[in-house]
Tab-separated table of C-alpha atoms in Angstrom:
chain	number	residue	atom	x	y	z
A	1	MET	CA	85.120	69.020	101.974
A	2	ALA	CA	85.832	72.829	103.504
A	3	THR	CA	82.194	73.100	104.125
A	4	GLU	CA	82.241	69.978	106.353
A	5	SER	CA	85.041	71.066	108.651
A	6	TYR	CA	83.518	74.733	108.675
A	7	GLU	CA	80.030	73.119	109.704
A	8	ALA	CA	81.758	71.071	112.528
A	9	ALA	CA	83.624	74.107	113.697
A	10	ILE	CA	80.473	76.084	113.885
A	11	LYS	CA	78.622	73.202	115.591
A	12	GLY	CA	81.448	73.206	118.196
A	13	LEU	CA	81.226	76.858	118.700
A	14	ASN	CA	77.313	76.668	119.112
A	15	ASP	CA	77.721	73.914	121.455
A	16	LEU	CA	80.113	75.993	123.726
A	17	LEU	CA	77.883	79.017	123.534
A	18	SER	CA	74.783	77.160	124.563
A	19	THR	CA	76.547	76.623	127.979
A	20	LYS	CA	78.477	79.525	128.218
A	21	ALA	CA	76.173	82.314	126.833
A	22	ASP	CA	78.393	85.153	128.211
A	23	LEU	CA	80.855	84.334	125.686
A	24	GLY	CA	78.581	85.568	123.029
A	25	ASN	CA	79.943	88.938	122.552
A	26	VAL	CA	83.461	87.708	122.396
A	27	ALA	CA	82.601	85.187	119.839
A	28	ALA	CA	80.823	87.904	117.707
A	29	ALA	CA	83.790	90.138	117.704
A	30	LYS	CA	86.313	87.393	116.738
A	31	ILE	CA	83.955	86.230	114.100
A	32	LYS	CA	83.791	89.827	112.701
A	33	ALA	CA	87.724	90.146	112.718
A	34	LEU	CA	87.999	87.011	111.053
A	35	THR	CA	85.481	87.791	108.203
A	36	ALA	CA	87.343	90.924	107.541
A	37	GLU	CA	90.773	88.890	107.401
A	38	LEU	CA	89.344	86.376	105.075
A	39	LYS	CA	87.893	89.101	102.973
A	40	GLU	CA	91.488	90.538	102.491
A	41	LEU	CA	92.664	87.081	101.287
A	42	ASP	CA	90.187	87.067	98.538
A	43	SER	CA	91.938	88.177	95.580
A	44	ASP	CA	89.112	90.063	93.843
A	45	ASN	CA	88.212	91.776	96.782
A	46	SER	CA	91.609	92.706	97.866
A	47	ASP	CA	92.010	95.577	100.557
A	48	ALA	CA	93.944	97.799	98.281
A	49	ILE	CA	91.482	97.658	95.355
A	50	GLN	CA	88.662	98.326	97.896
A	51	ARG	CA	90.579	101.268	99.203
A	52	ILE	CA	91.166	102.824	95.768
A	53	LYS	CA	87.427	102.221	94.790
A	54	THR	CA	86.293	104.010	97.651
A	55	GLY	CA	88.994	106.843	97.353
A	56	PHE	CA	88.207	107.247	93.650
A	57	THR	CA	84.343	107.482	94.400
A	58	GLN	CA	84.989	109.913	96.999
A	59	PHE	CA	87.134	111.916	94.560
A	60	LYS	CA	84.539	111.902	91.763
A	61	THR	CA	81.498	112.791	93.991
A	62	GLU	CA	83.150	115.244	96.304
A	63	LYS	CA	85.757	116.977	93.899
A	64	TYR	CA	85.157	116.251	90.224
A	65	LEU	CA	81.570	116.644	90.017
A	66	LYS	CA	81.314	119.607	92.210
A	67	ASN	CA	83.967	121.477	90.275
A	68	SER	CA	83.049	120.566	86.593
A	69	ALA	CA	84.229	123.900	85.208
A	70	LEU	CA	87.670	123.419	86.703
A	71	PHE	CA	87.971	119.793	85.561
A	72	ASN	CA	86.697	120.524	82.093
A	73	ASP	CA	89.375	123.064	81.547
A	74	LEU	CA	91.883	120.707	82.931
A	75	ALA	CA	91.097	117.941	80.486
A	76	LYS	CA	91.986	120.285	77.845
A	77	GLY	CA	95.444	120.930	79.280
A	78	GLN	CA	97.487	121.799	82.199
A	79	SER	CA	99.455	124.806	83.146
A	80	PRO	CA	100.857	124.579	86.585
A	81	LYS	CA	102.866	127.199	88.063
A	82	PHE	CA	105.089	124.828	90.221
A	83	LEU	CA	107.361	122.077	89.524
A	84	VAL	CA	107.699	120.125	92.905
A	85	PHE	CA	110.429	117.424	93.905
A	86	ALA	CA	109.262	115.468	96.918
A	87	CYS	CA	110.282	112.016	98.431
A	88	SER	CA	108.171	108.975	97.391
A	89	ASP	CA	107.736	108.451	101.161
A	90	SER	CA	104.023	107.827	101.824
A	91	ARG	CA	103.991	110.519	104.382
A	92	VAL	CA	104.926	113.448	102.404
A	93	CYS	CA	102.519	113.867	99.420
A	94	PRO	CA	102.852	117.544	98.354
A	95	SER	CA	98.989	117.588	97.633
A	96	HIS	CA	98.684	117.157	101.302
A	97	ILE	CA	101.367	119.025	103.033
A	98	LEU	CA	101.169	122.216	100.775
A	99	ASN	CA	97.521	121.664	99.662
A	100	PHE	CA	98.105	121.658	95.893
A	101	GLY	CA	94.960	121.165	94.018
A	102	PRO	CA	94.659	119.544	90.410
A	103	GLY	CA	96.566	121.579	87.899
A	104	GLU	CA	98.629	123.412	90.432
A	105	ALA	CA	101.883	121.498	90.539
A	106	PHE	CA	103.860	118.937	88.235
A	107	VAL	CA	105.138	116.759	90.813
A	108	VAL	CA	108.202	114.315	90.509
A	109	ARG	CA	108.520	111.997	93.507
A	110	ASN	CA	111.699	109.822	94.027
A	111	ILE	CA	113.806	108.407	96.775
A	112	ALA	CA	115.139	111.271	98.889
A	113	ASN	CA	113.782	113.979	96.407
A	114	MET	CA	117.104	114.077	94.425
A	115	VAL	CA	117.627	116.206	91.226
A	116	PRO	CA	120.876	114.645	89.653
A	117	PRO	CA	123.100	116.985	87.596
A	118	PHE	CA	122.303	117.364	83.992
A	119	ASP	CA	123.421	114.404	81.978
A	120	GLN	CA	122.438	113.684	78.377
A	121	LYS	CA	122.791	110.036	78.907
A	122	ARG	CA	122.039	109.204	82.377
A	123	HIS	CA	119.056	109.902	84.660
A	124	SER	CA	116.933	110.950	81.697
A	125	GLY	CA	113.869	110.397	83.934
A	126	VAL	CA	114.391	113.503	85.995
A	127	GLY	CA	115.983	115.495	83.019
A	128	ALA	CA	112.838	114.813	81.064
A	129	ALA	CA	110.636	116.094	84.016
A	130	VAL	CA	112.652	119.387	84.539
A	131	GLU	CA	112.770	119.886	80.691
A	132	TYR	CA	109.082	119.251	80.277
A	133	ALA	CA	108.184	121.517	83.288
A	134	VAL	CA	110.547	124.281	82.418
A	135	VAL	CA	110.537	124.247	78.675
A	136	HIS	CA	107.071	123.117	77.656
A	137	LEU	CA	104.825	123.813	80.800
A	138	LYS	CA	106.982	127.003	81.595
A	139	VAL	CA	106.339	126.688	85.303
A	140	GLU	CA	107.474	129.784	87.550
A	141	ASN	CA	108.715	127.843	90.558
A	142	ILE	CA	110.835	124.776	91.335
A	143	LEU	CA	110.654	123.472	94.857
A	144	VAL	CA	112.655	120.656	96.227
A	145	ILE	CA	111.280	119.453	99.567
A	146	GLY	CA	113.228	117.183	101.774
A	147	HIS	CA	111.584	115.636	105.021
A	148	SER	CA	112.362	114.340	108.325
A	149	CYS	CA	113.255	110.711	108.942
A	150	CYS	CA	114.245	110.219	105.363
A	151	GLY	CA	115.188	106.651	104.735
A	152	GLY	CA	116.965	107.387	101.470
A	153	ILE	CA	119.295	110.075	103.607
A	154	LYS	CA	119.783	107.441	106.385
A	155	GLY	CA	121.028	105.181	103.423
A	156	LEU	CA	123.348	107.866	102.098
A	157	MET	CA	124.647	108.650	105.531
A	158	ASN	CA	125.337	104.833	106.070
A	159	ILE	CA	127.360	104.410	102.912
A	160	GLU	CA	131.048	103.603	103.935
A	161	ASP	CA	133.723	105.765	102.164
A	162	ASP	CA	135.011	103.839	99.395
A	163	ALA	CA	133.066	100.529	100.116
A	164	ALA	CA	132.125	98.268	97.292
A	165	PRO	CA	128.286	98.339	96.390
A	166	THR	CA	126.212	96.303	98.709
A	167	GLN	CA	123.300	94.058	97.830
A	168	SER	CA	121.125	97.298	97.250
A	169	ASP	CA	122.476	98.028	93.808
A	170	PHE	CA	119.873	100.566	92.723
A	171	ILE	CA	119.182	102.504	95.939
A	172	GLU	CA	122.870	103.279	96.754
A	173	ASN	CA	123.537	104.103	93.141
A	174	TRP	CA	120.734	106.705	93.227
A	175	VAL	CA	121.230	108.249	96.700
A	176	LYS	CA	124.977	108.948	95.909
A	177	ILE	CA	123.733	111.888	94.110
A	178	GLY	CA	123.758	113.613	97.485
A	179	ALA	CA	127.299	112.310	98.416
A	180	SER	CA	128.576	115.726	98.622
A	181	ALA	CA	126.106	116.639	101.207
A	182	ARG	CA	127.029	113.642	103.385
A	183	ASN	CA	130.617	114.543	103.212
A	184	LYS	CA	129.886	117.928	104.116
A	185	ILE	CA	127.741	116.980	107.174
A	186	LYS	CA	130.313	114.342	108.304
A	187	GLU	CA	133.210	116.841	108.078
A	188	GLU	CA	131.417	119.770	109.700
A	189	HIS	CA	129.358	118.209	112.127
A	190	LYS	CA	131.399	115.238	113.667
A	191	ASP	CA	130.182	116.134	117.020
A	192	LEU	CA	126.441	115.894	116.478
A	193	SER	CA	124.429	112.599	116.967
A	194	TYR	CA	123.721	110.387	114.073
A	195	ASP	CA	119.954	111.490	114.169
A	196	ASP	CA	121.106	115.246	114.129
A	197	GLN	CA	123.561	114.457	111.428
A	198	CYS	CA	120.702	112.759	109.170
A	199	ASN	CA	118.493	115.839	109.730
A	200	LYS	CA	121.268	118.335	108.723
A	201	CYS	CA	121.927	116.033	105.636
A	202	GLU	CA	118.251	116.120	104.675
A	203	LYS	CA	118.523	119.990	104.282
A	204	GLU	CA	122.002	119.829	102.758
A	205	ALA	CA	120.980	117.273	100.218
A	206	VAL	CA	118.196	119.671	99.078
A	207	ASN	CA	120.815	122.208	98.513
A	208	VAL	CA	122.857	119.852	96.405
A	209	SER	CA	119.761	119.185	94.300
A	210	LEU	CA	119.103	122.997	93.993
A	211	GLY	CA	122.697	123.502	92.694
A	212	ASN	CA	122.227	120.581	90.388
A	213	LEU	CA	119.267	122.048	88.879
A	214	LEU	CA	121.331	125.063	87.737
A	215	SER	CA	123.269	122.631	85.645
A	216	TYR	CA	120.431	122.262	83.325
A	217	PRO	CA	120.808	125.087	80.452
A	218	PHE	CA	117.297	125.790	80.257
A	219	VAL	CA	116.834	126.287	84.114
A	220	ARG	CA	119.760	128.586	84.198
A	221	ALA	CA	118.492	130.515	81.317
A	222	ALA	CA	115.133	131.036	82.971
A	223	VAL	CA	116.555	131.810	86.273
A	224	VAL	CA	118.860	134.372	84.867
A	225	LYS	CA	115.796	135.991	82.947
A	226	ASN	CA	114.121	136.089	86.306
A	227	THR	CA	111.061	133.725	85.002
A	228	LEU	CA	111.893	130.867	87.394
A	229	ALA	CA	112.716	130.782	90.930
A	230	ILE	CA	114.194	127.802	92.565
A	231	ARG	CA	113.867	127.085	96.326
A	232	GLY	CA	114.246	124.547	98.866
A	233	GLY	CA	112.126	123.180	101.630
A	234	HIS	CA	112.269	120.756	104.680
A	235	TYR	CA	108.973	119.195	106.167
A	236	ASN	CA	109.312	118.053	109.688
A	237	PHE	CA	106.293	115.731	110.398
A	238	VAL	CA	107.703	114.954	113.985
A	239	LYS	CA	107.396	118.733	114.778
A	240	GLY	CA	104.849	119.870	112.318
A	241	THR	CA	106.949	122.556	110.794
A	242	PHE	CA	107.866	123.571	107.254
A	243	ASP	CA	111.124	125.407	106.523
A	244	LEU	CA	111.444	127.397	103.082
A	245	TRP	CA	114.537	128.972	101.763
A	246	GLU	CA	115.871	130.408	98.414
A	247	LEU	CA	118.623	129.773	96.199
A	248	ASP	CA	120.358	133.297	95.517
A	249	PHE	CA	121.769	133.320	92.128
A	250	LYS	CA	122.955	136.256	90.285
A	251	THR	CA	125.750	137.568	88.003
A	252	THR	CA	127.440	140.871	88.830
A	253	PRO	CA	128.364	143.353	86.030
A	254	ALA	CA	131.796	142.228	84.511
A	255	PHE	CA	134.872	143.883	85.587
A	256	ALA	CA	137.245	144.154	82.589
A	257	PHE	CA	140.868	143.626	82.975
A	258	SER	CA	142.734	145.072	80.306
B	1	MET	CA	125.632	130.741	96.326
B	2	VAL	CA	123.137	129.141	98.541
B	3	GLN	CA	121.651	131.582	101.019
B	4	GLU	CA	119.834	129.961	104.054
B	5	LEU	CA	116.941	132.358	105.050
B	6	GLY	CA	115.801	130.692	108.252
B	7	ILE	CA	113.942	133.721	109.730
B	8	ARG	CA	110.434	134.654	108.604
B	9	GLU	CA	110.878	138.103	109.715
B	10	GLU	CA	113.667	138.929	107.275
B	11	PHE	CA	111.044	138.523	104.470
B	12	MET	CA	108.738	141.048	106.338
B	13	ASP	CA	111.243	143.860	106.088
B	14	PRO	CA	109.582	146.411	103.732
B	15	ASN	CA	113.046	147.479	102.370
B	16	ARG	CA	113.590	143.905	100.963
B	17	GLU	CA	114.129	144.172	97.340
B	18	THR	CA	112.271	140.958	95.805
B	19	GLU	CA	108.558	141.630	96.778
B	20	THR	CA	107.885	138.386	94.852
B	21	SER	CA	109.637	136.441	97.317
B	22	TYR	CA	107.372	137.910	100.097
B	23	ASP	CA	104.159	137.034	98.218
B	24	PHE	CA	105.463	133.604	97.557
B	25	LEU	CA	106.535	133.004	101.139
B	26	ASP	CA	103.091	134.068	102.335
B	27	GLU	CA	101.321	131.604	99.813
B	28	MET	CA	103.460	128.753	100.969
B	29	ARG	CA	103.003	129.536	104.539
B	30	HIS	CA	99.111	129.694	103.969
B	31	ARG	CA	99.266	126.319	102.157
B	32	PHE	CA	101.154	124.631	104.872
B	33	LEU	CA	99.136	126.157	107.730
B	34	LYS	CA	96.018	124.957	106.149
B	35	PHE	CA	97.279	121.471	105.868
B	36	LYS	CA	98.494	121.717	109.547
B	37	ARG	CA	94.899	122.940	110.750
B	38	GLN	CA	92.837	120.722	108.625
B	39	LYS	CA	94.723	117.609	108.809
B	40	TYR	CA	97.931	117.382	110.751
B	41	LEU	CA	96.535	118.842	114.068
B	42	PRO	CA	93.086	117.107	113.986
B	43	GLU	CA	94.744	113.744	113.573
B	44	ILE	CA	97.951	114.384	115.573
B	45	GLU	CA	98.055	110.888	117.115
B	46	LYS	CA	98.287	109.259	113.834
B	47	PHE	CA	100.928	111.583	112.559
B	48	GLN	CA	102.963	110.965	115.603
B	49	ALA	CA	102.733	107.273	114.882
B	50	LEU	CA	103.717	107.649	111.377
B	51	ALA	CA	106.690	109.907	112.489
B	52	ILE	CA	108.026	106.860	114.097
B	53	ALA	CA	107.845	104.390	111.017
B	54	GLN	CA	105.730	104.288	107.706
B	55	SER	CA	104.356	100.969	106.637
B	56	PRO	CA	102.517	101.701	103.418
B	57	LYS	CA	100.739	98.487	101.910
B	58	VAL	CA	100.486	100.092	98.472
B	59	MET	CA	103.088	101.388	96.084
B	60	VAL	CA	101.787	103.632	93.183
B	61	ILE	CA	103.757	104.715	90.062
B	62	GLY	CA	101.975	107.604	88.562
B	63	CYS	CA	102.654	110.472	86.259
B	64	ALA	CA	104.030	113.784	87.109
B	65	ASP	CA	101.143	115.384	85.514
B	66	SER	CA	99.647	118.206	87.623
B	67	ARG	CA	96.289	116.745	87.113
B	68	VAL	CA	96.815	113.090	88.187
B	69	CYS	CA	98.079	113.142	91.733
B	70	PRO	CA	97.532	109.456	92.879
B	71	SER	CA	96.747	110.835	96.385
B	72	TYR	CA	94.170	112.987	94.884
B	73	VAL	CA	92.536	110.718	92.475
B	74	LEU	CA	92.642	107.456	94.490
B	75	GLY	CA	92.236	109.073	97.924
B	76	PHE	CA	95.344	107.971	99.538
B	77	GLN	CA	95.924	109.422	102.920
B	78	PRO	CA	99.431	110.087	104.613
B	79	GLY	CA	101.080	106.991	105.320
B	80	GLU	CA	99.072	104.749	102.783
B	81	ALA	CA	100.993	104.673	99.616
B	82	PHE	CA	104.639	105.031	98.619
B	83	THR	CA	104.459	107.104	95.590
B	84	ILE	CA	106.828	107.243	92.506
B	85	ARG	CA	106.022	110.074	89.702
B	86	ASN	CA	107.773	110.473	86.610
B	87	VAL	CA	107.007	111.601	82.934
B	88	ALA	CA	104.603	109.048	81.496
B	89	ASN	CA	104.458	106.726	84.484
B	90	LEU	CA	107.205	104.579	82.909
B	91	VAL	CA	108.832	101.632	84.364
B	92	THR	CA	112.132	100.480	82.536
B	93	PRO	CA	113.055	96.864	82.585
B	94	VAL	CA	115.982	95.450	84.811
B	95	GLN	CA	118.234	95.372	81.945
B	96	ASN	CA	118.360	99.040	81.170
B	97	GLY	CA	120.296	99.535	84.493
B	98	PRO	CA	119.630	101.843	87.460
B	99	THR	CA	117.213	104.498	87.165
B	100	GLU	CA	115.307	106.646	89.625
B	101	THR	CA	112.293	104.707	89.469
B	102	ASN	CA	113.927	101.189	90.119
B	103	SER	CA	115.782	102.286	93.135
B	104	ALA	CA	112.353	103.424	94.531
B	105	LEU	CA	110.928	100.079	93.522
B	106	GLU	CA	113.729	98.358	95.286
B	107	PHE	CA	113.122	100.135	98.534
B	108	ALA	CA	109.383	99.830	98.403
B	109	VAL	CA	109.263	96.087	97.779
B	110	THR	CA	112.407	94.726	99.634
B	111	THR	CA	112.569	97.310	102.668
B	112	LEU	CA	108.989	98.526	103.149
B	113	GLN	CA	107.565	95.341	101.715
B	114	VAL	CA	104.458	96.860	100.088
B	115	GLU	CA	101.892	94.347	99.136
B	116	ASN	CA	100.460	95.952	96.034
B	117	ILE	CA	101.994	97.905	93.172
B	118	ILE	CA	99.777	99.983	91.014
B	119	VAL	CA	101.051	101.482	87.705
B	120	MET	CA	98.698	104.338	86.924
B	121	GLY	CA	98.356	105.957	83.660
B	122	HIS	CA	96.034	108.555	82.261
B	123	SER	CA	94.552	110.166	79.458
B	124	ASN	CA	95.890	113.314	77.677
B	125	CYS	CA	99.514	112.430	78.801
B	126	GLY	CA	102.018	114.994	77.315
B	127	GLY	CA	104.666	112.368	77.619
B	128	ILE	CA	102.824	109.794	75.471
B	129	ALA	CA	102.031	112.417	73.095
B	130	ALA	CA	105.604	113.476	72.837
B	131	LEU	CA	106.389	109.585	72.270
B	132	MET	CA	103.873	109.395	69.455
B	133	SER	CA	105.044	112.527	67.722
B	134	HIS	CA	108.727	111.694	67.981
B	135	GLN	CA	109.794	111.308	64.363
B	136	ASN	CA	113.643	110.720	64.609
B	137	HIS	CA	114.424	107.020	65.786
B	138	GLN	CA	118.130	107.165	64.452
B	139	GLY	CA	119.161	107.510	68.292
B	140	GLN	CA	119.773	111.301	67.851
B	141	HIS	CA	117.464	112.383	70.399
B	142	SER	CA	117.401	116.259	70.613
B	143	SER	CA	115.563	116.394	74.026
B	144	LEU	CA	115.659	114.814	77.428
B	145	VAL	CA	111.877	114.359	77.070
B	146	GLU	CA	112.280	112.391	73.921
B	147	ARG	CA	115.137	110.350	75.240
B	148	TRP	CA	113.030	109.374	78.225
B	149	VAL	CA	109.655	108.519	76.662
B	150	MET	CA	111.414	106.327	74.048
B	151	ASN	CA	111.354	103.877	76.817
B	152	GLY	CA	107.854	103.568	75.763
B	153	LYS	CA	108.711	102.581	72.060
B	154	ALA	CA	107.334	99.151	72.026
B	155	ALA	CA	103.906	100.435	73.151
B	156	LYS	CA	104.065	103.063	70.335
B	157	LEU	CA	104.938	100.583	67.527
B	158	ARG	CA	101.955	98.019	68.855
B	159	THR	CA	99.555	101.128	68.713
B	160	GLN	CA	100.728	102.112	65.141
B	161	LEU	CA	100.268	98.691	63.943
B	162	ALA	CA	96.897	98.161	65.327
B	163	SER	CA	95.470	101.695	65.052
B	164	SER	CA	97.035	103.865	62.298
B	165	HIS	CA	93.612	104.398	60.826
B	166	LEU	CA	92.567	106.311	63.971
B	167	SER	CA	93.082	110.083	64.721
B	168	PHE	CA	96.250	111.161	66.384
B	169	ASP	CA	94.449	111.636	69.676
B	170	GLU	CA	92.618	108.403	69.618
B	171	GLN	CA	96.197	106.563	68.879
B	172	CYS	CA	97.488	108.443	71.931
B	173	ARG	CA	94.644	107.094	74.232
B	174	ASN	CA	95.744	103.634	72.940
B	175	CYS	CA	99.280	104.094	73.384
B	176	GLU	CA	98.714	105.256	77.001
B	177	LYS	CA	96.992	101.856	77.780
B	178	GLU	CA	99.473	99.990	76.088
B	179	SER	CA	102.340	101.798	77.831
B	180	ILE	CA	100.679	100.778	81.230
B	181	LYS	CA	100.747	97.004	80.186
B	182	ASP	CA	104.714	97.368	79.346
B	183	SER	CA	105.441	99.089	82.444
B	184	VAL	CA	103.442	96.228	84.346
B	185	MET	CA	105.497	93.633	82.381
B	186	ASN	CA	108.677	95.252	83.169
B	187	LEU	CA	108.023	95.186	86.756
B	188	ILE	CA	108.442	91.469	86.631
B	189	THR	CA	111.807	91.445	85.021
B	190	TYR	CA	112.987	92.250	88.542
B	191	SER	CA	113.500	88.995	90.147
B	192	TRP	CA	112.664	90.346	93.684
B	193	ILE	CA	109.289	91.314	92.425
B	194	ARG	CA	108.655	88.276	90.188
B	195	ASP	CA	109.353	85.940	92.935
B	196	ARG	CA	107.026	87.867	95.462
B	197	VAL	CA	104.288	87.837	92.946
B	198	LYS	CA	104.500	84.265	92.325
B	199	ARG	CA	104.328	83.615	95.929
B	200	GLY	CA	101.272	85.812	96.390
B	201	GLU	CA	103.044	88.321	98.610
B	202	VAL	CA	102.712	91.123	96.018
B	203	LYS	CA	99.844	92.019	93.720
B	204	ILE	CA	100.560	94.065	90.603
B	205	HIS	CA	97.676	96.336	89.163
B	206	GLY	CA	97.329	98.437	86.251
B	207	CYS	CA	95.037	101.424	86.173
B	208	TYR	CA	94.017	104.059	83.442
B	209	TYR	CA	92.551	107.277	84.619
B	210	ASN	CA	90.409	109.073	82.002
B	211	LEU	CA	90.301	112.646	82.789
B	212	SER	CA	87.921	113.542	80.297
B	213	ASP	CA	85.062	111.534	81.764
B	214	CYS	CA	86.287	110.859	85.224
B	215	SER	CA	86.465	107.063	84.760
B	216	LEU	CA	89.090	104.567	86.090
B	217	GLU	CA	89.800	101.348	84.212
B	218	LYS	CA	91.627	98.821	86.349
B	219	TRP	CA	93.110	95.375	86.018
B	220	ARG	CA	95.366	92.923	87.692
B	221	LEU	CA	98.301	90.866	86.508
B	222	SER	CA	97.828	87.561	87.831
B	223	SER	CA	100.459	84.736	88.249
B	224	ASP	CA	99.639	81.505	86.199
B	225	LYS	CA	100.714	78.722	88.482
B	226	THR	CA	100.552	76.257	85.655
B	227	ASN	CA	102.898	77.733	83.045
B	228	TYR	CA	104.711	80.340	85.186
B	229	GLY	CA	103.297	82.864	82.966
B	230	PHE	CA	101.281	85.849	83.698
B	231	TYR	CA	97.862	86.955	82.541
B	232	ILE	CA	95.548	89.834	83.010
B	233	SER	CA	92.391	89.402	85.292
B	234	ASP	CA	89.965	91.274	87.205
B	235	ARG	CA	89.364	94.012	84.683
B	236	GLU	CA	86.767	96.630	85.737
B	237	ILE	CA	85.720	100.100	84.868
B	238	TRP	CA	84.512	102.423	87.507
B	239	SER	CA	82.752	105.486	86.257
């Protein structure tokens, strides 16, 4: 039955084009677009699957097969020097913006690139990643990277003080990790526009995460021993810039009172 | 305690104590400028459009392992894939409460309205190896890694039941694949995902990247309209 109505539609089109031949190009363009659209609807041939098939094939031919020594080594194990926290935002993959190649960076990606404080009961996902990277892989650097136009930070800035949780149970619960950053920005930068406040909050939230990293005993131990450095970064894709800063942490010799 | 060093020139000061900071800064600057030169500036219009809004069609849940970045292995460009990466690419079910992973899921599905969710696991996963070698199940988890990977307990039990005769490595390979299935099934414990899958608005895919032979096995979780169940379909291996 579908074929009948299709045949009828095609006949109608042909009849029209036989009298108005100059519409031929227009018709061709629209038919091409329609064909592409219908391809997308076909579940086996979905756009996304085609996309990853192309992507994977390109990876295999242009990277994997051309660097077999590297990939053979990597198959045996990984020894990245970096642990990177980046936002899940599709625009800020660290492999792109900081050119990390295979084997270079152990990467955690979550909303607003947050590191919660050390907790043996909650947030075990991030805790596991920090522990694995620092204790097992013995990374030398931790980098927490925030970014411009972060939806998670906007969400954090929009939370009303002492309001009851809204419909988004999980998101709000998560971004609240950066609450002290929001409070600081709202207090110290009342005069700034909402966008400017968000921009400052993006960076301040990174600082909160850097501080939280130090609440992990194994992180603190490695930082004190100087085998691990922790740093913050902010990628601004509107301006095409990247800021980088350090967390300065040291203990002075003790003064003895007696 | 937090010292903000905004000016690059400060690091160029030869009297500065920490030389490692200067080398590190140099390396990072070099990395970023390479991206800027090779990708950002040549495609500036695309990046400016992306700066206004992101509208990725895909969400990927991948492992934090340095060898399996989904952008790198599956070829995603900036703007294409909203990406979650955690140890062993685990998705916990809704009844376990809020986690970093399900908050990102909520954002991607309800706000960004992605059309595809891909759970990507891989061979030689340290997290799965930790799960398989973890002995103490009494609840006294000594490490954060063990506490987290125990979310894959069901996959481990099935693997041991089916393949205890195999070597530890082979069992790990099986567990890695079983765990992807569990994570995919956990996705549909979230009503806002399950409803969208049933309506055909969201497609869920599992995929397993074997980094020893560079092969990718992928399959899809399809919704059965007759009995409201789900089944695996469209299985393919690319190598």
